[in-house]
Amino acid sequence: MRFVEHLPHEIRQEDHVTITMSDGVRLSARIWRPTGSDTDPVPAVVECIPYRKNDLTSTRDAIHHPYIAGHGYACVRVDLRGTGESEGVLLDEYLDQEQRDAESVLAWVAEQPWCDGSTGMMGISWGAFAALQTAARQPESLKAIVIASFTDNRYADDMHYLGGAMLSDNLAEAGTMFAYATCPPDPGVVGERWRDMWRERLEAARPWVLEWLRHPHRDAYWRHASLGEDYSRLRCPVLASSGWADGYSNAVTRLLANVDVPRRGLIGPWSHKLPHLGEPGPAIGYLQEVVKWWDHWLKGVDNGAMDGPMLRTWMQESVPPSTSYEERPGRWVAEPSWPSPQIEEVVHPLRGSVIMTADDEEPAPRARTRTVRSPLSVGQFAGKWASYNAPPDLPYDQREEDGGSLVYETEPLAERLEILGSPSVDLEVSASAPVAQVTARISDVAPDGRATRVTYGVLNLTHWESDEHPRPLEPGQRCRVRIPLNGVAQAFPPGHRVRLSLSTSYWPLVWPAPEPVLLTVHEDNGALTLPVRPTEEPDGMPQADFGEPEGCRPPPVTRLTEPEQAWNVSRSLVDYHSALDIVKDRGMQRYEENGIEVGLRAVEKYTSVADDFSSPTGRSAWTMRFSRPGWDVRVETSTTLTSNAHAFTVDATLDGYEDGRRVFSRTWNETVPRDLA
């Protein structure tokens, strides 16, 4: 990244500004704005997230907020209620209270003498959710949004449930927020009342996973704050982005297809990162695009921000399987609209173990069935639902996974094949149990046999008709199902094969069904549909020119202890115990701007024994420490999830320490009935 030392506007920074909500709770904000805005008001850009502006996101914030402010905007970074130095408590994600707070923040900002009354919202992940959900409420001052790594469907396309099957990230994200929502404010900012504020957070805390387990179907809980329930609620322009390695690879194209506002989409090869910090690379000059967007929609500058294609995306070239990439080879391709008229949905029948093409001769019709009962080990090389690229967390070589799966393959490709969009698999199946799941994976198989997963999808078969009203399967009864796979842009070279793999488990990425299932696939009605894109670019489409990533130089951070990363798969052939151990430890760091020393260590562990479907166990444990001379506190959380055929059990602990002495402790042991999950 190129750090920009000189910007068009000189700026000032205010580290702690309070914004009072209607109920009297005061939120804490950091503001960067041009010094000239005292007499010449400017538009404002707001970001609302729960990840602590004073320390944990301060480096990231300092790269892009001053950059945008230096181009003539007031940037307002707000800690959500109950986080950082903001008062109150944070009880769950995306509550109505949070959106009312965001509306109040926008109204306050628009009324400030340094703001000209026009506002925008931006963010990645939670910040993008907040922007999209607030925009759907149509606050008066909000003129445009910029969002990255988001969803418009909280049930079917977030980190909780996928195809009606529960993701292990349901536990991991709950563990993350169990820690973040119980951290103390900085006494250097809020003074001696920090203990009372911390105690309030600790007393109000609970493992969020309990609430998420109580809603295994698509109900009012998930419909709340899901724009997909009514796209017409979005009435302001949107610049939307994500990455193919991210869990949120579907929402950009879905948004482009369904909203009726000025819109642009951008999808790179990235994990859960902003595009100017994108990993795997190439990262791009994203902040230049963002400033151009704000200039057009908040300042009315005729700068061509809406010229060119509706969607630009990175067409990924074939790569060997790896859990991490510095760069993904490929090229930028453009679509003038979405859905794209140049993409053809090509149906490939499944016959025997073959993915057929249009040139293949159909065999004589006869009833064919194949069966699969996957071991619990299928999925250990699946990687994370959403890659963060640290530790390396992408799927590894799929050959071992395919040993416990049904496999279909094309012949070696005679010509290059490119796909862009969401593939799907149509199957006629029957199952041996009332609750079953199937995972479908597409891999790029090189001539030497190595298999790189390209995309995947999951379906809890009890949801084959409805996510709102699933129903048990009748063992042996046939049903026709469609499994949508995550969107992707991928090239397959000549000589490579396209492989489709079907498995009845994908642990630990997906929590297993209550019992082992024998799945029968009735192949005469099976098909793989690929969104095939021409390899030649359409005439007249301008080439992408994003420029070099740039931003402002962040304040110095001193590393005090070394970080640790681990992603270890182990198996014992004595007691058949298998485990995936993940460690994400940032080490202790000192933020020199304010002197706070912060340590963050997260450990996830997923275990199972042989093919005992009552044995899977997940654990998420966090330690977060904050200190400076005269102040030393830490929070330790642990959440363990187990299940049997009838219920989930959550065991959780929360401990708070001051100067090494435990000052708070609470435990939970609760069960939640399994409802076709």
Short mmCIF file of C-alpha atoms in Angstrom, two decimals, residues 42-446:
data_model
loop_
_atom_site.label_atom_id
_atom_site.label_comp_id
_atom_site.label_asym_id
_atom_site.label_seq_id
_atom_site.Cartn_x
_atom_site.Cartn_y
_atom_site.Cartn_z
CA VAL A 42 -18.99 19.27 4.18
CA PRO A 43 -20.89 15.99 3.71
CA ALA A 44 -20.35 13.33 6.38
CA VAL A 45 -19.60 9.59 6.18
CA VAL A 46 -20.56 7.40 9.15
CA GLU A 47 -19.37 3.92 10.19
CA CYS A 48 -21.01 2.08 13.12
CA ILE A 49 -19.37 -1.12 14.46
CA PRO A 50 -18.76 -2.85 17.82
CA TYR A 51 -15.02 -3.44 17.47
CA ARG A 52 -13.47 -0.67 19.62
CA LYS A 53 -12.32 2.47 17.81
CA ASN A 54 -9.80 3.32 20.55
CA ASP A 55 -7.63 0.25 20.00
CA LEU A 56 -8.64 -2.89 18.07
CA THR A 57 -9.72 -1.13 14.86
CA SER A 58 -7.70 2.04 15.30
CA THR A 59 -5.02 1.03 12.80
CA ARG A 60 -7.52 0.11 10.10
CA ASP A 61 -9.64 3.19 10.82
CA ALA A 62 -6.59 5.45 10.54
CA ILE A 63 -5.85 4.20 7.02
CA HIS A 64 -9.16 5.06 5.40
CA HIS A 65 -11.11 7.59 7.49
CA PRO A 66 -8.45 10.34 7.41
CA TYR A 67 -7.96 9.61 3.70
CA ILE A 68 -11.65 10.21 2.97
CA ALA A 69 -11.73 13.21 5.33
CA GLY A 70 -8.72 14.66 3.51
CA HIS A 71 -10.79 14.63 0.33
CA GLY A 72 -13.41 16.90 1.87
CA TYR A 73 -15.63 14.82 4.18
CA ALA A 74 -16.35 14.53 7.89
CA CYS A 75 -15.78 10.88 8.83
CA VAL A 76 -17.56 9.71 11.97
CA ARG A 77 -16.57 6.32 13.41
CA VAL A 78 -19.03 5.21 16.12
CA ASP A 79 -18.73 2.37 18.65
CA LEU A 80 -22.08 0.62 18.98
CA ARG A 81 -24.02 0.84 22.23
CA GLY A 82 -22.26 -1.29 24.86
CA THR A 83 -18.87 -1.45 23.10
CA GLY A 84 -15.67 0.57 23.36
CA GLU A 85 -16.37 3.78 25.21
CA SER A 86 -20.10 3.83 24.34
CA GLU A 87 -22.56 3.42 27.21
CA GLY A 88 -25.18 0.68 27.51
CA VAL A 89 -25.01 -3.00 26.62
CA LEU A 90 -24.85 -4.99 23.39
CA LEU A 91 -27.28 -7.92 23.60
CA ASP A 92 -27.36 -9.35 20.06
CA GLU A 93 -26.57 -8.45 16.48
CA TYR A 94 -28.70 -6.10 14.36
CA LEU A 95 -31.40 -5.38 16.92
CA ASP A 96 -33.97 -2.68 16.23
CA GLN A 97 -32.30 -0.60 18.97
CA GLU A 98 -29.05 -0.60 17.01
CA GLN A 99 -30.78 0.71 13.89
CA ARG A 100 -32.64 3.39 15.85
CA ASP A 101 -29.28 4.44 17.29
CA ALA A 102 -27.82 4.67 13.77
CA GLU A 103 -30.71 6.87 12.68
CA SER A 104 -30.11 9.10 15.70
CA VAL A 105 -26.40 9.32 14.88
CA LEU A 106 -27.15 10.33 11.28
CA ALA A 107 -29.63 12.97 12.48
CA TRP A 108 -27.07 14.35 14.96
CA VAL A 109 -24.32 14.43 12.35
CA ALA A 110 -26.53 16.16 9.77
CA GLU A 111 -27.30 18.92 12.28
CA GLN A 112 -23.68 19.72 13.14
CA PRO A 113 -22.35 23.07 11.92
CA TRP A 114 -19.49 21.31 10.09
CA CYS A 115 -21.90 19.10 8.09
CA ASP A 116 -23.84 20.34 5.08
CA GLY A 117 -26.76 18.03 5.88
CA SER A 118 -25.85 15.17 3.52
CA THR A 119 -24.60 11.86 4.92
CA GLY A 120 -23.39 8.49 3.71
CA MET A 121 -22.68 5.23 5.52
CA MET A 122 -19.91 2.75 4.88
CA GLY A 123 -18.36 -0.37 6.38
CA ILE A 124 -17.29 -3.96 6.02
CA SER A 125 -19.09 -6.89 7.65
CA TRP A 126 -21.02 -5.57 10.67
CA GLY A 127 -20.48 -2.02 9.43
CA ALA A 128 -21.88 -2.97 6.02
CA PHE A 129 -24.85 -4.70 7.65
CA ALA A 130 -25.46 -1.54 9.67
CA ALA A 131 -25.30 0.67 6.58
CA LEU A 132 -27.62 -1.51 4.51
CA GLN A 133 -30.11 -2.04 7.32
CA THR A 134 -30.16 1.66 8.22
CA ALA A 135 -30.57 2.64 4.56
CA ALA A 136 -33.65 0.41 4.39
CA ARG A 137 -35.21 2.66 7.05
CA GLN A 138 -34.72 5.63 4.67
CA PRO A 139 -33.35 8.30 7.04
CA GLU A 140 -33.71 11.74 5.52
CA SER A 141 -30.05 12.76 5.35
CA LEU A 142 -28.68 9.46 3.97
CA LYS A 143 -27.83 9.91 0.30
CA ALA A 144 -25.65 6.85 -0.53
CA ILE A 145 -23.87 3.85 1.02
CA VAL A 146 -20.64 1.91 0.42
CA ILE A 147 -20.70 -1.67 1.74
CA ALA A 148 -18.33 -4.65 1.70
CA SER A 149 -18.84 -8.29 2.82
CA PHE A 150 -22.53 -8.16 3.71
CA THR A 151 -25.78 -10.03 3.16
CA ASP A 152 -29.36 -9.17 2.41
CA ASN A 153 -30.57 -12.53 3.74
CA ARG A 154 -29.66 -13.10 7.38
CA TYR A 155 -30.96 -16.67 7.51
CA ALA A 156 -29.86 -18.35 4.30
CA ASP A 157 -26.68 -16.44 3.52
CA ASP A 158 -24.92 -15.49 6.74
CA MET A 159 -22.62 -17.31 9.15
CA HIS A 160 -25.45 -19.05 11.02
CA TYR A 161 -27.28 -21.42 8.66
CA LEU A 162 -26.58 -22.46 5.08
CA GLY A 163 -29.27 -24.32 3.21
CA GLY A 164 -30.99 -24.91 6.55
CA ALA A 165 -27.87 -26.61 7.97
CA MET A 166 -26.11 -25.04 10.94
CA LEU A 167 -22.59 -23.75 10.33
CA SER A 168 -19.89 -24.10 12.96
CA ASP A 169 -19.40 -20.35 12.53
CA ASN A 170 -22.69 -20.06 14.43
CA LEU A 171 -20.60 -21.04 17.46
CA ALA A 172 -17.42 -19.21 16.40
CA GLU A 173 -19.13 -15.86 15.83
CA ALA A 174 -21.04 -16.19 19.10
CA GLY A 175 -17.72 -16.80 20.84
CA THR A 176 -16.24 -13.72 19.20
CA MET A 177 -19.07 -11.45 20.33
CA PHE A 178 -19.19 -13.04 23.80
CA ALA A 179 -15.70 -11.56 24.22
CA TYR A 180 -16.14 -8.24 22.41
CA ALA A 181 -19.42 -7.38 24.16
CA THR A 182 -17.89 -7.88 27.63
CA CYS A 183 -14.70 -5.82 27.28
CA PRO A 184 -14.31 -2.72 29.47
CA PRO A 185 -14.18 0.88 28.28
CA ASP A 186 -10.92 2.82 28.57
CA PRO A 187 -10.69 4.73 31.89
CA GLY A 188 -8.43 7.20 30.12
CA VAL A 189 -11.53 8.24 28.16
CA VAL A 190 -14.53 7.66 30.44
CA GLY A 191 -12.83 8.13 33.83
CA GLU A 192 -13.55 6.23 37.03
CA ARG A 193 -17.03 5.16 35.93
CA TRP A 194 -15.34 2.56 33.70
CA ARG A 195 -15.86 -0.12 36.38
CA ASP A 196 -19.61 0.52 36.54
CA MET A 197 -19.86 0.43 32.74
CA TRP A 198 -17.85 -2.80 32.63
CA ARG A 199 -19.94 -4.39 35.37
CA GLU A 200 -23.12 -3.52 33.47
CA ARG A 201 -21.77 -5.29 30.39
CA LEU A 202 -20.69 -8.35 32.35
CA GLU A 203 -24.01 -8.62 34.16
CA ALA A 204 -26.00 -8.36 30.92
CA ALA A 205 -23.88 -10.86 28.99
CA ARG A 206 -25.12 -14.19 27.71
CA PRO A 207 -23.90 -16.59 25.01
CA TRP A 208 -25.59 -15.37 21.84
CA VAL A 209 -25.43 -18.86 20.37
CA LEU A 210 -28.35 -19.82 22.62
CA GLU A 211 -30.65 -17.40 20.80
CA TRP A 212 -29.35 -18.45 17.39
CA LEU A 213 -29.94 -22.13 18.20
CA ARG A 214 -33.55 -21.32 19.13
CA HIS A 215 -34.19 -20.13 15.57
CA PRO A 216 -33.13 -23.00 13.28
CA HIS A 217 -35.72 -22.04 10.65
CA ARG A 218 -36.33 -18.88 8.68
CA ASP A 219 -38.67 -16.97 10.98
CA ALA A 220 -39.32 -13.37 12.05
CA TYR A 221 -36.03 -13.30 13.98
CA TRP A 222 -34.03 -13.67 10.75
CA ARG A 223 -36.43 -11.75 8.50
CA HIS A 224 -35.82 -8.70 10.68
CA ALA A 225 -33.15 -6.52 9.06
CA SER A 226 -32.96 -8.71 5.93
CA LEU A 227 -33.32 -6.39 2.95
CA GLY A 228 -34.23 -9.36 0.76
CA GLU A 229 -37.67 -9.38 2.36
CA ASP A 230 -38.44 -6.16 0.45
CA TYR A 231 -35.77 -4.76 -1.85
CA SER A 232 -37.86 -1.67 -2.57
CA ARG A 233 -36.94 -0.35 0.89
CA LEU A 234 -33.48 0.57 -0.44
CA ARG A 235 -33.82 3.95 -2.15
CA CYS A 236 -30.27 5.31 -2.14
CA PRO A 237 -27.32 4.46 -4.42
CA VAL A 238 -25.06 1.62 -3.31
CA LEU A 239 -21.47 0.63 -4.09
CA ALA A 240 -21.18 -3.02 -3.02
CA SER A 241 -18.13 -5.29 -2.87
CA SER A 242 -16.96 -8.66 -1.59
CA GLY A 243 -14.43 -11.42 -2.34
CA TRP A 244 -14.64 -14.92 -3.74
CA ALA A 245 -12.77 -16.29 -0.70
CA ASP A 246 -15.24 -14.59 1.64
CA GLY A 247 -18.37 -16.20 3.04
CA TYR A 248 -20.37 -13.31 1.57
CA SER A 249 -19.68 -14.08 -2.09
CA ASN A 250 -23.36 -14.12 -3.14
CA ALA A 251 -24.87 -10.86 -1.90
CA VAL A 252 -23.28 -8.44 -4.39
CA THR A 253 -24.82 -10.03 -7.48
CA ARG A 254 -28.12 -10.67 -5.69
CA LEU A 255 -28.30 -7.00 -4.72
CA LEU A 256 -27.46 -5.85 -8.25
CA ALA A 257 -30.24 -8.04 -9.62
CA ASN A 258 -32.96 -6.99 -7.21
CA VAL A 259 -32.67 -3.35 -6.19
CA ASP A 260 -33.87 -0.49 -8.37
CA VAL A 261 -31.35 2.22 -7.45
CA PRO A 262 -28.06 3.38 -8.98
CA ARG A 263 -25.63 0.60 -8.12
CA ARG A 264 -22.18 -0.75 -8.82
CA GLY A 265 -20.67 -4.09 -7.83
CA LEU A 266 -17.10 -5.24 -7.28
CA ILE A 267 -15.94 -8.77 -6.43
CA GLY A 268 -12.25 -9.59 -6.12
CA PRO A 269 -10.29 -12.69 -5.08
CA TRP A 270 -10.24 -11.48 -1.49
CA SER A 271 -11.05 -13.03 1.86
CA HIS A 272 -13.01 -11.06 4.51
CA LYS A 273 -11.04 -7.86 3.84
CA LEU A 274 -11.60 -4.41 2.43
CA PRO A 275 -10.43 -4.30 -1.20
CA HIS A 276 -7.50 -1.92 -0.56
CA LEU A 277 -6.27 -4.40 2.07
CA GLY A 278 -7.36 -7.42 0.02
CA GLU A 279 -5.86 -10.86 0.63
CA PRO A 280 -5.32 -12.91 -1.45
CA GLY A 281 -4.21 -10.16 -3.82
CA PRO A 282 -4.31 -8.25 -5.95
CA ALA A 283 -5.52 -5.48 -3.65
CA ILE A 284 -6.80 -2.42 -5.49
CA GLY A 285 -7.08 1.35 -5.14
CA TYR A 286 -10.47 0.99 -3.48
CA LEU A 287 -10.41 4.23 -1.51
CA GLN A 288 -10.02 6.18 -4.74
CA GLU A 289 -13.23 4.50 -5.96
CA VAL A 290 -14.97 5.28 -2.67
CA VAL A 291 -14.03 8.96 -2.80
CA LYS A 292 -15.24 9.11 -6.41
CA TRP A 293 -18.55 7.58 -5.27
CA TRP A 294 -18.97 10.05 -2.43
CA ASP A 295 -17.99 12.98 -4.67
CA HIS A 296 -20.73 12.02 -7.13
CA TRP A 297 -23.57 11.23 -4.73
CA LEU A 298 -22.81 13.53 -1.78
CA LYS A 299 -21.29 16.50 -3.60
CA GLY A 300 -22.99 16.22 -6.97
CA VAL A 301 -19.75 16.05 -8.95
CA ASP A 302 -20.19 14.87 -12.55
CA ASN A 303 -17.18 12.54 -12.46
CA GLY A 304 -18.38 9.44 -14.33
CA ALA A 305 -18.89 7.39 -11.16
CA MET A 306 -21.75 5.55 -12.87
CA ASP A 307 -19.99 5.12 -16.24
CA GLY A 308 -18.88 1.66 -17.27
CA PRO A 309 -20.13 -1.76 -16.23
CA MET A 310 -22.49 -2.54 -13.37
CA LEU A 311 -20.20 -5.34 -12.15
CA ARG A 312 -16.45 -5.84 -12.23
CA THR A 313 -15.10 -9.11 -10.94
CA TRP A 314 -11.85 -11.06 -10.82
CA MET A 315 -11.92 -14.12 -13.08
CA GLN A 316 -9.70 -16.53 -11.16
CA GLU A 317 -7.25 -18.76 -12.98
CA SER A 318 -6.61 -22.35 -11.98
CA VAL A 319 -4.28 -22.79 -8.98
CA PRO A 320 -3.01 -25.82 -7.05
CA PRO A 321 -4.83 -26.41 -3.74
CA SER A 322 -3.47 -24.37 -0.85
CA THR A 323 -4.80 -23.05 2.44
CA SER A 324 -3.45 -19.57 1.62
CA TYR A 325 -2.45 -17.53 -1.43
CA GLU A 326 -0.57 -14.26 -1.59
CA GLU A 327 -2.02 -13.60 -5.03
CA ARG A 328 -4.69 -15.26 -7.12
CA PRO A 329 -3.78 -15.10 -10.82
CA GLY A 330 -6.56 -13.90 -13.05
CA ARG A 331 -7.99 -10.84 -14.77
CA TRP A 332 -10.72 -8.26 -14.26
CA VAL A 333 -13.85 -8.92 -16.31
CA ALA A 334 -16.88 -6.69 -16.72
CA GLU A 335 -20.62 -7.18 -16.94
CA PRO A 336 -22.69 -4.21 -18.15
CA SER A 337 -25.72 -5.46 -16.20
CA TRP A 338 -26.73 -8.24 -13.88
CA PRO A 339 -28.06 -10.83 -14.52
CA SER A 340 -25.69 -10.80 -17.47
CA PRO A 341 -27.19 -11.52 -20.88
CA GLN A 342 -23.93 -13.10 -22.00
CA ILE A 343 -23.89 -15.82 -19.31
CA GLU A 344 -25.57 -19.08 -20.33
CA GLU A 345 -26.93 -21.56 -17.82
CA VAL A 346 -25.57 -24.84 -19.24
CA VAL A 347 -27.13 -28.05 -17.92
CA HIS A 348 -24.89 -31.10 -17.61
CA PRO A 349 -26.73 -34.39 -16.89
CA LEU A 350 -25.16 -36.73 -14.34
CA ARG A 351 -24.84 -40.27 -15.65
CA GLY A 352 -22.99 -43.00 -13.82
CA SER A 353 -19.97 -41.14 -12.44
CA VAL A 354 -19.79 -38.78 -15.40
CA ILE A 355 -20.73 -35.12 -15.80
CA MET A 356 -21.96 -35.09 -19.38
CA THR A 357 -21.63 -32.31 -21.92
CA ALA A 358 -23.85 -31.32 -24.83
CA ASP A 359 -21.63 -33.36 -27.16
CA ASP A 360 -21.91 -36.57 -25.15
CA GLU A 361 -24.24 -39.25 -26.42
CA GLU A 362 -26.98 -40.14 -23.92
CA PRO A 363 -26.78 -43.78 -22.80
CA ALA A 364 -29.83 -45.97 -23.10
CA PRO A 365 -32.31 -45.02 -20.35
CA ARG A 366 -32.38 -47.24 -17.31
CA ALA A 367 -32.86 -46.73 -13.61
CA ARG A 368 -29.57 -45.94 -11.88
CA THR A 369 -28.89 -45.37 -8.23
CA ARG A 370 -25.75 -44.64 -6.26
CA THR A 371 -25.47 -44.43 -2.50
CA VAL A 372 -23.22 -42.61 -0.08
CA ARG A 373 -22.84 -42.54 3.69
CA SER A 374 -19.97 -40.18 4.38
CA PRO A 375 -17.68 -40.51 7.40
CA LEU A 376 -17.41 -37.58 9.78
CA SER A 377 -13.87 -37.00 8.53
CA VAL A 378 -15.24 -35.52 5.29
CA GLY A 379 -14.89 -31.79 5.83
CA GLN A 380 -11.69 -31.62 7.84
CA PHE A 381 -9.98 -29.94 4.89
CA ALA A 382 -12.93 -27.66 4.10
CA GLY A 383 -11.46 -24.49 5.61
CA LYS A 384 -13.57 -21.73 7.13
CA TRP A 385 -17.00 -20.58 5.97
CA ALA A 386 -15.49 -17.10 5.60
CA SER A 387 -11.76 -16.91 5.08
CA TYR A 388 -9.82 -14.31 7.04
CA ASN A 389 -6.49 -15.52 5.58
CA ALA A 390 -4.97 -15.62 9.07
CA PRO A 391 -4.31 -18.32 9.99
CA PRO A 392 -4.36 -19.92 6.54
CA ASP A 393 -7.95 -21.15 6.35
CA LEU A 394 -8.84 -21.94 2.73
CA PRO A 395 -9.84 -25.49 1.68
CA TYR A 396 -6.98 -27.87 1.00
CA ASP A 397 -6.63 -30.66 -1.57
CA GLN A 398 -10.03 -32.34 -1.89
CA ARG A 399 -8.85 -35.82 -2.84
CA GLU A 400 -9.10 -37.16 0.70
CA GLU A 401 -12.52 -35.52 1.13
CA ASP A 402 -13.66 -37.11 -2.13
CA GLY A 403 -12.84 -40.56 -0.80
CA GLY A 404 -15.96 -40.36 1.39
CA SER A 405 -18.15 -38.80 -1.28
CA LEU A 406 -19.98 -39.61 -4.48
CA VAL A 407 -17.88 -38.22 -7.31
CA TYR A 408 -18.84 -37.18 -10.84
CA GLU A 409 -16.35 -35.86 -13.39
CA THR A 410 -16.15 -34.49 -16.88
CA GLU A 411 -13.70 -35.85 -19.36
CA PRO A 412 -10.57 -33.69 -19.67
CA LEU A 413 -11.71 -30.38 -21.10
CA ALA A 414 -10.88 -29.84 -24.76
CA GLU A 415 -11.29 -26.07 -24.43
CA ARG A 416 -10.99 -23.44 -21.73
CA LEU A 417 -14.14 -23.10 -19.60
CA GLU A 418 -15.06 -20.00 -17.59
CA ILE A 419 -17.96 -19.75 -15.15
CA LEU A 420 -19.35 -16.65 -13.44
CA GLY A 421 -22.28 -16.86 -11.06
CA SER A 422 -23.90 -19.48 -8.88
CA PRO A 423 -23.85 -23.11 -10.07
CA SER A 424 -26.57 -25.47 -8.90
CA VAL A 425 -27.13 -29.19 -8.57
CA ASP A 426 -30.48 -30.89 -9.19
CA LEU A 427 -30.93 -34.33 -7.65
CA GLU A 428 -33.60 -36.88 -6.97
CA VAL A 429 -32.73 -38.46 -3.63
CA SER A 430 -34.04 -40.59 -0.82
CA ALA A 431 -32.60 -40.88 2.69
CA SER A 432 -32.56 -43.52 5.40
CA ALA A 433 -33.39 -41.08 8.23
CA PRO A 434 -35.85 -38.23 8.82
CA VAL A 435 -33.07 -35.61 9.04
CA ALA A 436 -30.30 -35.62 6.47
CA GLN A 437 -28.01 -33.19 4.72
CA VAL A 438 -26.04 -33.15 1.50
CA THR A 439 -23.04 -31.02 0.58
CA ALA A 440 -22.17 -30.46 -3.06
CA ARG A 441 -18.67 -29.32 -4.05
CA ILE A 442 -17.17 -28.37 -7.40
CA SER A 443 -13.44 -28.85 -7.80
CA ASP A 444 -10.90 -28.05 -10.48
CA VAL A 445 -8.95 -31.28 -11.03
CA ALA A 446 -5.51 -30.89 -12.56
#
